[in-house]
Amino acid sequence: MLQIKHLTIRHKKDYRILLENLNLSINPGDKCALIGEEGNGKSTLLKLIYAPGMAEDYVEYEGEILQSGERFGYLPQELPKDQRKSTIYEYLTAAEHFYDKSPRDLAQLCTKIGFPLERLYSEEPLGVLSGGEKIKIQLIRLLIEESTMLLLDEPSNDLDIETLLWLEGFIQCSEIPVLYVSHDETLLERTANRIIHIEQLRRKTTPRCTVVYTDYQSYIANRGMQFEKQEQEARNERRTYDKQMEKFRRIQQKVEHQQNAISRQNPHGGALLKKTMHRVKAYETRFEKEFENMTEMPEYEEAMFTKFGNQTLIPNGKVVLDFTLDTLSVPAGENAQESMILSRDIHLFIQGPEHICITGKNGCGKTTLMRILAEELLRRTDIKTAYMPQNYEELLDLEQTPVEFLSDGSKESVSMMRTYLGSMKFTADEMMHPMRELSGGQKAKVMLLYLDTSGCDVLLLDEPSRNFSPLSNPVIRRMLAEYQGAIISVSHDRKYIAEVCDKTYELTANGLIKTDLTNR
């Protein structure tokens, strides 16, 4: 069992409180979904539970984190850099119970997760694996280690749909407690039985944490209804209050007018008016006291707001892409001279403002194909393309601040980018943090603004929803669905595919095959 008592977490740089006085117990059978907007401290909480030293560079905390003999299995949001040079075999043999597992045990694990058994013993560095393959290898190691509690930071990132379905079943049937962060609303809807919601209110000056035993859909629905009811009650009370106060003001004005007009020869009438004024003011004071505890307007952290503006609709007859590739291949190893062919006879034709999505098994070459498509489209002069890679560091300089990356340095540009970042719920301090200090979701927001301010006709998006919170993702989907240019994307997010994309293709060994994922 894990117990957290009176935990308060404070950011060292700007002294912002991320979490205040959290009390929490996690027991066997709990599937606890940790949700909240980007930068609110979800990953930080997982790190403090697993190994406090992982977060001590940028936060300080008070309170107790108690665990009675738990063996935590921790999946980080990104594979640590010092492990990327390790081979698959070296990484797995570092697991405490690796040599206790029989070949049959390992084969069963690989079959469940969809990873070839023979590759467990390969000399492939982890750094050359696809994003989904890295997640799979880390999940295999967690299962080998026989953890008694799992801490998973975005476990669904980059996983193919088959592995996502396995992950859903695994969490649903897990007897050991699971505390996890995920952007995947479908995963949350199908697995969570407890919600831990971290919020930052009043421009990120006031933290709030809500802990409830319920499923995700019920939590979101009940939260919305409660806020709506509270807001309606607050508005009704304020209308009643304002109406009554206006009545008191009119009476007071009438009495004051009569007092000013009354003749000095009528002292009796003046005394009566004075008593009337005292009585009205007493009623007013008593009324104000009754309304001292009026229902407060509900406070909640709104999702970010943005939209792609000033875009020109691509004509339906405009050929955006007519692409053919005989073979899609990658190096067979980190320094290998030979290539491994992943797919053949790839053809992709896009006309007008189509929104298409490419799916496929992890390691099939989707990101490699997106990089090739980016090279093809970015050099075109008849259309303007912007590219959001799966690894943001391909475009971001982590030593720059968001303002420096997005602006051209002029006063007007800096002011405009500050406004845009504010609409994305960045504080003034966060705008000036180097991007290496930002969360994955905050970097994703910077990338989204980069796409928005590029004024592009075509978007190339590799896993666009992977780091946004489940509360922000509906906003992202609506914004992209309304985008009037063409979108070419890679995603396994089932809600994104259903709400944004007109066509879906699966990348296979024999090229791109049109497919339907609506029932997955």
Short mmCIF file of C-alpha atoms in Angstrom, two decimals:
data_model
loop_
_atom_site.label_atom_id
_atom_site.label_comp_id
_atom_site.label_asym_id
_atom_site.label_seq_id
_atom_site.Cartn_x
_atom_site.Cartn_y
_atom_site.Cartn_z
CA MET A 1 0.00 0.00 0.00
CA LEU A 2 1.14 3.54 -0.77
CA GLN A 3 0.25 6.40 1.57
CA ILE A 4 0.80 10.08 0.89
CA LYS A 5 0.31 12.47 3.80
CA HIS A 6 0.09 16.27 3.60
CA LEU A 7 2.24 16.44 0.46
CA THR A 8 3.03 19.91 -0.85
CA ILE A 9 5.24 20.37 -3.92
CA ARG A 10 6.77 23.74 -4.78
CA HIS A 11 8.69 24.74 -7.91
CA LYS A 12 12.14 26.02 -6.95
CA LYS A 13 12.49 28.56 -9.75
CA ASP A 14 9.28 30.57 -9.44
CA TYR A 15 8.09 29.21 -6.05
CA ARG A 16 4.78 28.20 -7.62
CA ILE A 17 2.94 25.55 -5.59
CA LEU A 18 2.12 22.59 -7.82
CA LEU A 19 0.34 20.49 -5.19
CA GLU A 20 -0.82 21.40 -1.70
CA ASN A 21 -1.64 19.17 1.26
CA LEU A 22 -2.39 16.02 -0.76
CA ASN A 23 -3.57 13.02 1.25
CA LEU A 24 -3.91 9.78 -0.67
CA SER A 25 -3.88 6.01 -0.16
CA ILE A 26 -3.51 3.61 -3.10
CA ASN A 27 -4.56 0.00 -2.56
CA PRO A 28 -4.56 -3.26 -4.55
CA GLY A 29 -7.02 -3.12 -7.43
CA ASP A 30 -6.84 0.67 -7.77
CA LYS A 31 -6.42 1.95 -11.32
CA CYS A 32 -5.69 5.58 -10.58
CA ALA A 33 -5.66 7.97 -13.55
CA LEU A 34 -3.65 11.12 -12.83
CA ILE A 35 -5.03 13.91 -15.02
CA GLY A 36 -4.53 17.65 -15.39
CA GLU A 37 -3.23 20.27 -17.76
CA GLU A 38 0.34 20.34 -19.02
CA GLY A 39 2.94 21.49 -16.49
CA ASN A 40 0.75 20.92 -13.44
CA GLY A 41 3.10 18.40 -11.84
CA LYS A 42 1.74 14.97 -12.84
CA SER A 43 5.12 13.58 -13.94
CA THR A 44 6.77 15.24 -10.95
CA LEU A 45 4.43 13.42 -8.54
CA LEU A 46 5.30 10.06 -10.13
CA LYS A 47 9.02 10.83 -9.84
CA LEU A 48 8.74 11.79 -6.17
CA ILE A 49 6.91 8.56 -5.40
CA TYR A 50 9.45 6.44 -7.29
CA ALA A 51 12.71 8.22 -6.43
CA PRO A 52 12.60 11.74 -4.95
CA GLY A 53 16.09 12.51 -6.25
CA MET A 54 14.76 12.52 -9.81
CA ALA A 55 12.89 15.78 -9.17
CA GLU A 56 15.07 17.49 -6.57
CA ASP A 57 16.76 19.73 -9.16
CA TYR A 58 13.59 21.70 -9.84
CA VAL A 59 11.11 21.13 -6.98
CA GLU A 60 11.08 20.88 -3.20
CA TYR A 61 8.44 19.11 -1.17
CA GLU A 62 7.02 18.71 2.32
CA GLY A 63 5.00 15.83 3.70
CA GLU A 64 5.36 12.05 3.76
CA ILE A 65 5.40 9.40 1.06
CA LEU A 66 5.05 6.06 2.85
CA GLN A 67 5.25 2.64 1.26
CA SER A 68 5.48 -0.70 3.00
CA GLY A 69 7.88 -2.83 1.01
CA GLU A 70 6.50 -1.86 -2.41
CA ARG A 71 8.60 -2.61 -5.49
CA PHE A 72 7.73 0.21 -7.83
CA GLY A 73 7.83 -0.31 -11.56
CA TYR A 74 8.32 3.09 -13.20
CA LEU A 75 7.81 3.94 -16.86
CA PRO A 76 9.15 7.46 -17.62
CA GLN A 77 7.59 9.69 -20.25
CA GLU A 78 10.88 9.62 -22.21
CA LEU A 79 13.58 6.95 -22.14
CA PRO A 80 16.52 8.42 -20.15
CA LYS A 81 19.43 9.51 -22.36
CA ASP A 82 21.95 7.39 -20.44
CA GLN A 83 19.99 4.25 -21.37
CA ARG A 84 19.61 4.96 -25.08
CA LYS A 85 23.05 3.56 -25.91
CA SER A 86 22.32 0.29 -24.10
CA THR A 87 21.41 -2.65 -26.29
CA ILE A 88 18.03 -4.31 -25.86
CA TYR A 89 19.72 -7.31 -24.23
CA GLU A 90 21.78 -5.15 -21.82
CA TYR A 91 18.70 -3.16 -20.81
CA LEU A 92 16.59 -6.24 -20.10
CA THR A 93 19.28 -8.24 -18.29
CA ALA A 94 19.60 -5.34 -15.84
CA ALA A 95 16.14 -6.32 -14.59
CA GLU A 96 16.42 -8.11 -11.25
CA HIS A 97 14.45 -11.22 -12.24
CA PHE A 98 15.47 -11.55 -15.90
CA TYR A 99 17.41 -14.77 -15.37
CA ASP A 100 14.53 -16.25 -13.35
CA LYS A 101 12.35 -16.18 -16.44
CA SER A 102 12.25 -19.20 -18.71
CA PRO A 103 12.34 -18.82 -22.52
CA ARG A 104 8.67 -19.73 -22.47
CA ASP A 105 7.88 -16.90 -20.00
CA LEU A 106 9.74 -14.41 -22.19
CA ALA A 107 8.02 -15.70 -25.33
CA GLN A 108 4.60 -15.24 -23.72
CA LEU A 109 5.49 -11.68 -22.72
CA CYS A 110 6.65 -10.86 -26.24
CA THR A 111 3.52 -12.35 -27.76
CA LYS A 112 1.26 -10.31 -25.48
CA ILE A 113 3.06 -7.04 -26.20
CA GLY A 114 3.72 -7.70 -29.87
CA PHE A 115 7.53 -7.68 -29.89
CA PRO A 116 9.63 -10.36 -31.68
CA LEU A 117 11.27 -12.71 -29.16
CA GLU A 118 14.54 -12.95 -31.11
CA ARG A 119 15.06 -9.19 -30.79
CA LEU A 120 15.29 -9.45 -26.99
CA TYR A 121 18.78 -10.89 -27.47
CA SER A 122 19.86 -8.42 -30.17
CA GLU A 123 22.61 -5.84 -30.03
CA GLU A 124 20.29 -3.07 -31.26
CA PRO A 125 20.75 0.13 -29.21
CA LEU A 126 17.53 1.36 -27.65
CA GLY A 127 18.14 4.75 -29.23
CA VAL A 128 17.47 3.45 -32.77
CA LEU A 129 14.09 1.91 -31.91
CA SER A 130 10.85 3.61 -32.84
CA GLY A 131 8.91 5.45 -30.12
CA GLY A 132 6.45 2.59 -29.74
CA GLU A 133 9.20 -0.05 -29.64
CA LYS A 134 10.92 1.83 -26.79
CA ILE A 135 7.66 1.76 -24.80
CA LYS A 136 7.22 -1.97 -25.48
CA ILE A 137 10.74 -2.83 -24.28
CA GLN A 138 10.21 -0.80 -21.10
CA LEU A 139 6.89 -2.54 -20.46
CA ILE A 140 8.55 -5.95 -20.91
CA ARG A 141 11.19 -5.00 -18.35
CA LEU A 142 8.55 -3.81 -15.86
CA LEU A 143 6.75 -7.14 -16.14
CA ILE A 144 10.00 -9.06 -15.71
CA GLU A 145 10.80 -7.11 -12.54
CA GLU A 146 7.63 -8.40 -10.81
CA SER A 147 6.70 -4.97 -9.44
CA THR A 148 4.05 -4.68 -6.74
CA MET A 149 2.89 -1.27 -7.97
CA LEU A 150 3.17 0.37 -11.38
CA LEU A 151 3.82 4.07 -12.00
CA LEU A 152 3.26 4.73 -15.70
CA ASP A 153 3.88 8.11 -17.31
CA GLU A 154 2.08 8.19 -20.67
CA PRO A 155 2.27 4.41 -21.28
CA SER A 156 0.14 4.69 -24.42
CA ASN A 157 2.52 7.09 -26.17
CA ASP A 158 3.34 5.87 -29.70
CA LEU A 159 1.91 2.37 -29.16
CA ASP A 160 0.21 0.74 -32.11
CA ILE A 161 -3.48 -0.03 -31.75
CA GLU A 162 -2.97 -3.76 -31.11
CA THR A 163 -0.66 -3.00 -28.18
CA LEU A 164 -3.02 -0.30 -26.92
CA LEU A 165 -5.78 -2.90 -26.73
CA TRP A 166 -3.43 -5.22 -24.82
CA LEU A 167 -2.48 -2.37 -22.45
CA GLU A 168 -6.15 -1.67 -21.76
CA GLY A 169 -6.76 -5.30 -20.90
CA PHE A 170 -3.61 -5.47 -18.78
CA ILE A 171 -4.59 -2.46 -16.65
CA GLN A 172 -8.20 -3.65 -16.35
CA CYS A 173 -7.13 -7.09 -15.07
CA SER A 174 -4.16 -5.97 -12.97
CA GLU A 175 -4.32 -7.12 -9.36
CA ILE A 176 -1.52 -4.77 -8.36
CA PRO A 177 -2.31 -1.04 -8.13
CA VAL A 178 -1.55 1.15 -11.14
CA LEU A 179 -1.03 4.92 -10.99
CA TYR A 180 -0.76 6.34 -14.48
CA VAL A 181 -0.77 9.50 -16.55
CA SER A 182 -2.30 9.25 -20.02
CA HIS A 183 -3.52 11.57 -22.76
CA ASP A 184 -5.53 8.74 -24.36
CA GLU A 185 -9.17 9.36 -23.45
CA THR A 186 -10.24 5.94 -24.75
CA LEU A 187 -7.70 4.25 -22.47
CA LEU A 188 -8.89 6.35 -19.52
CA GLU A 189 -12.53 5.58 -20.24
CA ARG A 190 -11.89 1.84 -20.39
CA THR A 191 -9.50 1.39 -17.45
CA ALA A 192 -9.66 4.01 -14.67
CA ASN A 193 -11.67 3.35 -11.50
CA ARG A 194 -10.22 6.31 -9.62
CA ILE A 195 -9.43 9.86 -10.74
CA ILE A 196 -6.76 12.18 -9.31
CA HIS A 197 -7.16 15.59 -10.93
CA ILE A 198 -4.43 18.22 -10.42
CA GLU A 199 -5.44 21.79 -11.32
CA GLN A 200 -3.88 25.25 -11.20
CA LEU A 201 -6.47 28.01 -10.66
CA ARG A 202 -6.35 31.81 -10.73
CA ARG A 203 -3.59 32.05 -13.33
CA LYS A 204 -1.66 29.20 -11.74
CA THR A 205 -1.46 30.79 -8.30
CA THR A 206 -3.81 28.39 -6.48
CA PRO A 207 -3.48 24.60 -6.70
CA ARG A 208 -6.38 22.20 -6.27
CA CYS A 209 -6.39 18.39 -6.27
CA THR A 210 -9.58 16.34 -6.53
CA VAL A 211 -9.54 12.61 -5.67
CA VAL A 212 -12.63 10.52 -6.37
CA TYR A 213 -13.51 6.84 -6.75
CA THR A 214 -15.25 6.76 -10.13
CA ASP A 215 -14.60 6.08 -13.79
CA TYR A 216 -13.32 8.79 -16.13
CA GLN A 217 -16.53 9.38 -18.11
CA SER A 218 -18.61 9.69 -14.94
CA TYR A 219 -16.08 12.07 -13.43
CA ILE A 220 -16.10 14.40 -16.44
CA ALA A 221 -19.91 14.27 -16.72
CA ASN A 222 -20.53 14.82 -12.98
CA ARG A 223 -17.92 17.57 -12.82
CA GLY A 224 -19.62 19.38 -15.69
CA MET A 225 -23.08 19.03 -14.14
CA GLN A 226 -21.86 20.16 -10.70
CA PHE A 227 -20.18 23.24 -12.14
CA GLU A 228 -23.27 24.04 -14.23
CA LYS A 229 -25.56 23.67 -11.22
CA GLN A 230 -23.24 25.72 -8.99
CA GLU A 231 -22.95 28.45 -11.62
CA GLN A 232 -26.74 28.59 -12.05
CA GLU A 233 -27.29 28.83 -8.29
CA ALA A 234 -24.64 31.53 -7.99
CA ARG A 235 -26.19 33.55 -10.83
CA ASN A 236 -29.71 33.22 -9.39
CA GLU A 237 -28.54 34.36 -5.94
CA ARG A 238 -26.70 37.32 -7.44
CA ARG A 239 -29.77 38.33 -9.45
CA THR A 240 -31.93 38.18 -6.31
CA TYR A 241 -29.31 40.14 -4.36
CA ASP A 242 -28.93 42.82 -7.04
CA LYS A 243 -32.71 43.15 -7.41
CA GLN A 244 -33.26 43.61 -3.68
CA MET A 245 -30.33 46.05 -3.30
CA GLU A 246 -31.72 48.11 -6.15
CA LYS A 247 -35.07 48.22 -4.29
CA PHE A 248 -33.31 49.46 -1.13
CA ARG A 249 -31.48 52.14 -3.17
CA ARG A 250 -34.74 53.41 -4.68
CA ILE A 251 -36.41 53.60 -1.23
CA GLN A 252 -33.39 55.41 0.23
CA GLN A 253 -33.35 57.89 -2.64
CA LYS A 254 -37.08 58.55 -2.17
CA VAL A 255 -36.70 59.09 1.59
CA GLU A 256 -33.66 61.34 1.08
CA HIS A 257 -35.61 63.42 -1.45
CA GLN A 258 -38.52 63.77 0.99
CA GLN A 259 -36.11 64.73 3.79
CA ASN A 260 -34.58 67.45 1.66
CA ALA A 261 -38.00 68.76 0.64
CA ILE A 262 -39.74 68.69 4.01
CA SER A 263 -40.42 72.00 5.69
CA ARG A 264 -38.69 72.91 8.92
CA GLN A 265 -42.14 73.75 10.16
CA ASN A 266 -42.92 69.97 10.11
CA PRO A 267 -40.45 68.43 12.58
CA HIS A 268 -42.78 65.50 13.24
CA GLY A 269 -42.69 64.50 9.56
CA GLY A 270 -38.88 64.83 9.51
CA ALA A 271 -38.56 62.50 12.52
CA LEU A 272 -40.80 59.92 10.85
CA LEU A 273 -38.64 60.04 7.68
CA LYS A 274 -35.50 59.65 9.79
CA LYS A 275 -36.96 56.52 11.43
CA THR A 276 -37.93 55.19 8.01
CA MET A 277 -34.36 55.67 6.77
CA HIS A 278 -32.95 53.85 9.82
CA ARG A 279 -35.40 50.99 9.28
CA VAL A 280 -34.48 50.69 5.57
CA LYS A 281 -30.75 50.67 6.37
CA ALA A 282 -31.28 48.03 9.05
CA TYR A 283 -33.14 45.86 6.53
CA GLU A 284 -30.29 46.39 4.06
CA THR A 285 -27.63 45.41 6.61
CA ARG A 286 -29.57 42.30 7.63
CA PHE A 287 -30.07 41.36 3.97
CA GLU A 288 -26.35 41.80 3.19
CA LYS A 289 -25.50 39.53 6.13
CA GLU A 290 -27.82 36.84 4.82
CA PHE A 291 -26.01 36.95 1.48
CA GLU A 292 -22.48 36.95 2.89
CA ASN A 293 -22.29 33.22 2.18
CA MET A 294 -23.64 33.30 -1.35
CA THR A 295 -22.78 30.36 -3.57
CA GLU A 296 -19.40 31.02 -5.19
CA MET A 297 -19.03 30.92 -8.95
CA PRO A 298 -17.27 27.61 -9.77
CA GLU A 299 -13.53 27.74 -10.28
CA TYR A 300 -11.90 25.36 -12.70
CA GLU A 301 -8.88 25.26 -14.92
CA GLU A 302 -9.93 25.83 -18.49
CA ALA A 303 -8.26 23.95 -21.31
CA MET A 304 -6.00 25.99 -23.54
CA PHE A 305 -7.53 28.04 -26.31
CA THR A 306 -6.17 28.49 -29.78
CA LYS A 307 -7.23 28.10 -33.36
CA PHE A 308 -5.54 28.14 -36.71
CA GLY A 309 -6.39 31.51 -38.21
CA ASN A 310 -5.99 33.29 -41.53
CA GLN A 311 -5.84 30.05 -43.47
CA THR A 312 -6.83 29.86 -47.14
CA LEU A 313 -8.95 26.91 -48.13
CA ILE A 314 -7.06 24.60 -50.45
CA PRO A 315 -9.22 24.08 -53.57
CA ASN A 316 -10.68 20.60 -53.90
CA GLY A 317 -8.88 20.07 -57.20
CA LYS A 318 -5.46 21.10 -55.88
CA VAL A 319 -2.99 18.20 -55.84
CA VAL A 320 -1.27 18.43 -52.47
CA LEU A 321 0.75 15.23 -52.85
CA ASP A 322 1.27 12.56 -55.48
CA PHE A 323 4.00 10.49 -53.87
CA THR A 324 5.54 7.17 -54.85
CA LEU A 325 8.35 5.30 -53.09
CA ASP A 326 9.67 1.96 -54.30
CA THR A 327 11.21 0.90 -50.99
CA LEU A 328 11.14 2.32 -47.47
CA SER A 329 14.25 1.27 -45.58
CA VAL A 330 16.27 2.08 -42.46
CA PRO A 331 19.84 1.20 -41.38
CA ALA A 332 20.02 -2.34 -40.00
CA GLY A 333 21.92 -1.06 -36.94
CA GLU A 334 23.29 2.13 -35.43
CA ASN A 335 26.39 2.16 -37.65
CA ALA A 336 25.36 -0.54 -40.08
CA GLN A 337 26.16 -0.19 -43.77
CA GLU A 338 23.28 -2.45 -44.74
CA SER A 339 19.65 -1.41 -44.87
CA MET A 340 16.51 -3.16 -43.72
CA ILE A 341 13.51 -2.81 -46.04
CA LEU A 342 10.33 -2.00 -44.13
CA SER A 343 7.85 -1.48 -46.95
CA ARG A 344 7.58 -1.53 -50.74
CA ASP A 345 5.47 0.17 -53.41
CA ILE A 346 4.21 3.06 -51.31
CA HIS A 347 1.84 5.45 -53.03
CA LEU A 348 -0.04 8.34 -51.46
CA PHE A 349 -2.30 10.76 -53.35
CA ILE A 350 -3.84 13.74 -51.54
CA GLN A 351 -6.07 16.26 -53.22
CA GLY A 352 -7.60 19.36 -51.67
CA PRO A 353 -8.08 19.86 -47.92
CA GLU A 354 -8.07 16.16 -47.02
CA HIS A 355 -7.19 15.07 -43.50
CA ILE A 356 -5.49 11.68 -43.59
CA CYS A 357 -3.95 9.48 -40.91
CA ILE A 358 -1.29 6.78 -41.25
CA THR A 359 -1.28 3.95 -38.71
CA GLY A 360 0.63 0.68 -38.48
CA LYS A 361 2.53 -1.59 -36.15
CA ASN A 362 5.40 -0.15 -34.13
CA GLY A 363 8.62 -0.19 -36.08
CA CYS A 364 6.93 -0.39 -39.50
CA GLY A 365 8.49 2.93 -40.57
CA LYS A 366 5.76 5.54 -40.07
CA THR A 367 8.09 8.20 -38.63
CA THR A 368 10.70 7.45 -41.31
CA LEU A 369 8.03 7.91 -43.98
CA MET A 370 6.90 11.19 -42.39
CA ARG A 371 10.45 12.55 -42.52
CA ILE A 372 10.64 11.69 -46.23
CA LEU A 373 7.26 13.36 -46.85
CA ALA A 374 8.47 16.43 -44.92
CA GLU A 375 11.52 16.72 -47.19
CA GLU A 376 9.25 16.42 -50.23
CA LEU A 377 6.68 19.00 -49.11
CA LEU A 378 8.91 21.54 -47.37
CA ARG A 379 10.78 22.29 -50.60
CA ARG A 380 7.57 22.94 -52.55
CA THR A 381 6.92 26.60 -53.43
CA ASP A 382 3.24 26.34 -54.44
CA ILE A 383 2.18 25.32 -50.93
CA LYS A 384 3.49 26.10 -47.45
CA THR A 385 4.06 23.16 -45.12
CA ALA A 386 4.79 22.96 -41.39
CA TYR A 387 6.09 19.80 -39.72
CA MET A 388 5.59 18.62 -36.13
CA PRO A 389 7.97 15.68 -35.54
CA GLN A 390 7.41 12.98 -32.96
CA ASN A 391 10.64 14.05 -31.26
CA TYR A 392 10.27 17.79 -30.69
CA GLU A 393 14.03 18.16 -30.22
CA GLU A 394 14.44 17.80 -33.99
CA LEU A 395 13.13 21.39 -34.19
CA LEU A 396 13.42 22.84 -30.68
CA ASP A 397 16.55 24.32 -29.18
CA LEU A 398 16.09 23.30 -25.55
CA GLU A 399 18.20 26.23 -24.32
CA GLN A 400 15.85 28.75 -25.91
CA THR A 401 12.77 30.06 -24.16
CA PRO A 402 9.37 29.63 -25.84
CA VAL A 403 9.31 33.36 -26.64
CA GLU A 404 12.76 33.22 -28.25
CA PHE A 405 11.82 30.19 -30.37
CA LEU A 406 8.51 31.60 -31.60
CA SER A 407 9.34 35.30 -32.12
CA ASP A 408 11.67 37.06 -34.55
CA GLY A 409 13.08 39.18 -31.73
CA SER A 410 11.19 42.38 -32.55
CA LYS A 411 9.16 44.09 -29.83
CA GLU A 412 5.89 43.52 -31.71
CA SER A 413 6.65 39.84 -32.31
CA VAL A 414 7.67 39.21 -28.69
CA SER A 415 4.48 40.89 -27.45
CA MET A 416 2.33 38.85 -29.83
CA MET A 417 3.95 35.53 -28.84
CA ARG A 418 3.49 36.33 -25.17
CA THR A 419 -0.23 36.81 -25.88
CA TYR A 420 -0.41 33.51 -27.77
CA LEU A 421 1.45 31.67 -25.01
CA GLY A 422 -0.92 33.20 -22.48
CA SER A 423 -3.85 31.73 -24.41
CA MET A 424 -2.09 28.36 -24.02
CA LYS A 425 -2.06 28.85 -20.21
CA PHE A 426 1.66 29.67 -19.89
CA THR A 427 2.53 31.96 -16.98
CA ALA A 428 4.89 34.89 -17.52
CA ASP A 429 7.63 32.92 -15.74
CA GLU A 430 7.09 29.78 -17.86
CA MET A 431 7.40 31.83 -21.04
CA MET A 432 10.95 32.66 -20.00
CA HIS A 433 12.00 29.18 -18.82
CA PRO A 434 14.42 27.35 -21.13
CA MET A 435 12.47 24.64 -22.92
CA ARG A 436 14.52 21.88 -21.30
CA GLU A 437 12.65 22.76 -18.07
CA LEU A 438 9.19 22.46 -19.64
CA SER A 439 6.99 19.38 -19.50
CA GLY A 440 6.38 17.29 -22.62
CA GLY A 441 2.90 18.79 -22.90
CA GLN A 442 4.21 22.35 -22.68
CA LYS A 443 6.73 21.63 -25.44
CA ALA A 444 3.83 20.24 -27.49
CA LYS A 445 1.97 23.52 -26.98
CA VAL A 446 5.01 25.46 -28.23
CA MET A 447 5.09 23.20 -31.30
CA LEU A 448 1.37 23.82 -31.87
CA LEU A 449 1.91 27.58 -31.77
CA TYR A 450 4.82 27.16 -34.19
CA LEU A 451 2.45 25.44 -36.63
CA ASP A 452 -0.23 28.09 -36.08
CA THR A 453 2.06 31.07 -36.66
CA SER A 454 3.67 29.49 -39.73
CA GLY A 455 0.62 30.39 -41.83
CA CYS A 456 0.75 27.02 -43.58
CA ASP A 457 -1.48 25.22 -46.07
CA VAL A 458 -0.36 21.71 -45.12
CA LEU A 459 0.32 20.19 -41.69
CA LEU A 460 2.56 17.16 -41.20
CA LEU A 461 1.87 15.82 -37.71
CA ASP A 462 3.64 12.84 -36.16
CA GLU A 463 1.56 11.78 -33.11
CA PRO A 464 0.01 15.24 -32.59
CA SER A 465 -1.98 14.33 -29.46
CA ARG A 466 0.73 12.34 -27.65
CA ASN A 467 1.61 14.86 -24.93
CA PHE A 468 -1.55 16.89 -24.46
CA SER A 469 -3.80 16.30 -21.46
CA PRO A 470 -7.14 14.53 -21.97
CA LEU A 471 -8.76 17.89 -21.13
CA SER A 472 -6.82 19.73 -23.86
CA ASN A 473 -7.15 17.05 -26.53
CA PRO A 474 -10.84 17.77 -27.33
CA VAL A 475 -9.78 21.37 -28.04
CA ILE A 476 -6.92 20.16 -30.26
CA ARG A 477 -9.20 17.80 -32.18
CA ARG A 478 -11.83 20.47 -32.76
CA MET A 479 -9.20 22.94 -33.93
CA LEU A 480 -7.62 20.46 -36.35
CA ALA A 481 -11.00 19.22 -37.62
CA GLU A 482 -11.87 22.82 -38.55
CA TYR A 483 -8.49 23.44 -40.21
CA GLN A 484 -9.10 24.25 -43.88
CA GLY A 485 -5.78 23.03 -45.19
CA ALA A 486 -4.53 19.48 -45.72
CA ILE A 487 -3.35 17.31 -42.81
CA ILE A 488 -1.05 14.29 -43.14
CA SER A 489 -0.63 12.65 -39.76
CA VAL A 490 0.57 9.59 -37.91
CA SER A 491 -1.55 8.65 -34.90
CA HIS A 492 -2.97 5.76 -32.90
CA ASP A 493 -5.31 8.03 -30.95
CA ARG A 494 -8.70 6.59 -31.74
CA LYS A 495 -10.67 9.76 -30.94
CA TYR A 496 -8.30 11.82 -33.09
CA ILE A 497 -8.74 9.41 -35.99
CA ALA A 498 -12.53 9.43 -35.66
CA GLU A 499 -13.01 13.18 -35.24
CA VAL A 500 -10.26 14.72 -37.40
CA CYS A 501 -9.40 12.33 -40.23
CA ASP A 502 -11.28 11.71 -43.49
CA LYS A 503 -9.18 8.70 -44.51
CA THR A 504 -6.97 6.21 -42.67
CA TYR A 505 -4.13 4.16 -44.17
CA GLU A 506 -2.15 1.35 -42.58
CA LEU A 507 1.55 1.15 -43.46
CA THR A 508 2.38 -2.49 -44.17
CA ALA A 509 5.25 -4.38 -45.79
CA ASN A 510 3.31 -4.05 -49.06
CA GLY A 511 2.68 -0.32 -48.92
CA LEU A 512 -0.21 1.82 -47.69
CA ILE A 513 -3.58 0.09 -47.39
CA LYS A 514 -6.79 2.03 -46.77
CA THR A 515 -8.39 0.85 -43.55
CA ASP A 516 -11.22 1.53 -41.09
CA LEU A 517 -10.47 1.82 -37.36
CA THR A 518 -13.81 3.12 -36.14
CA ASN A 519 -14.61 0.01 -34.05
CA ARG A 520 -11.25 -0.42 -32.28
#
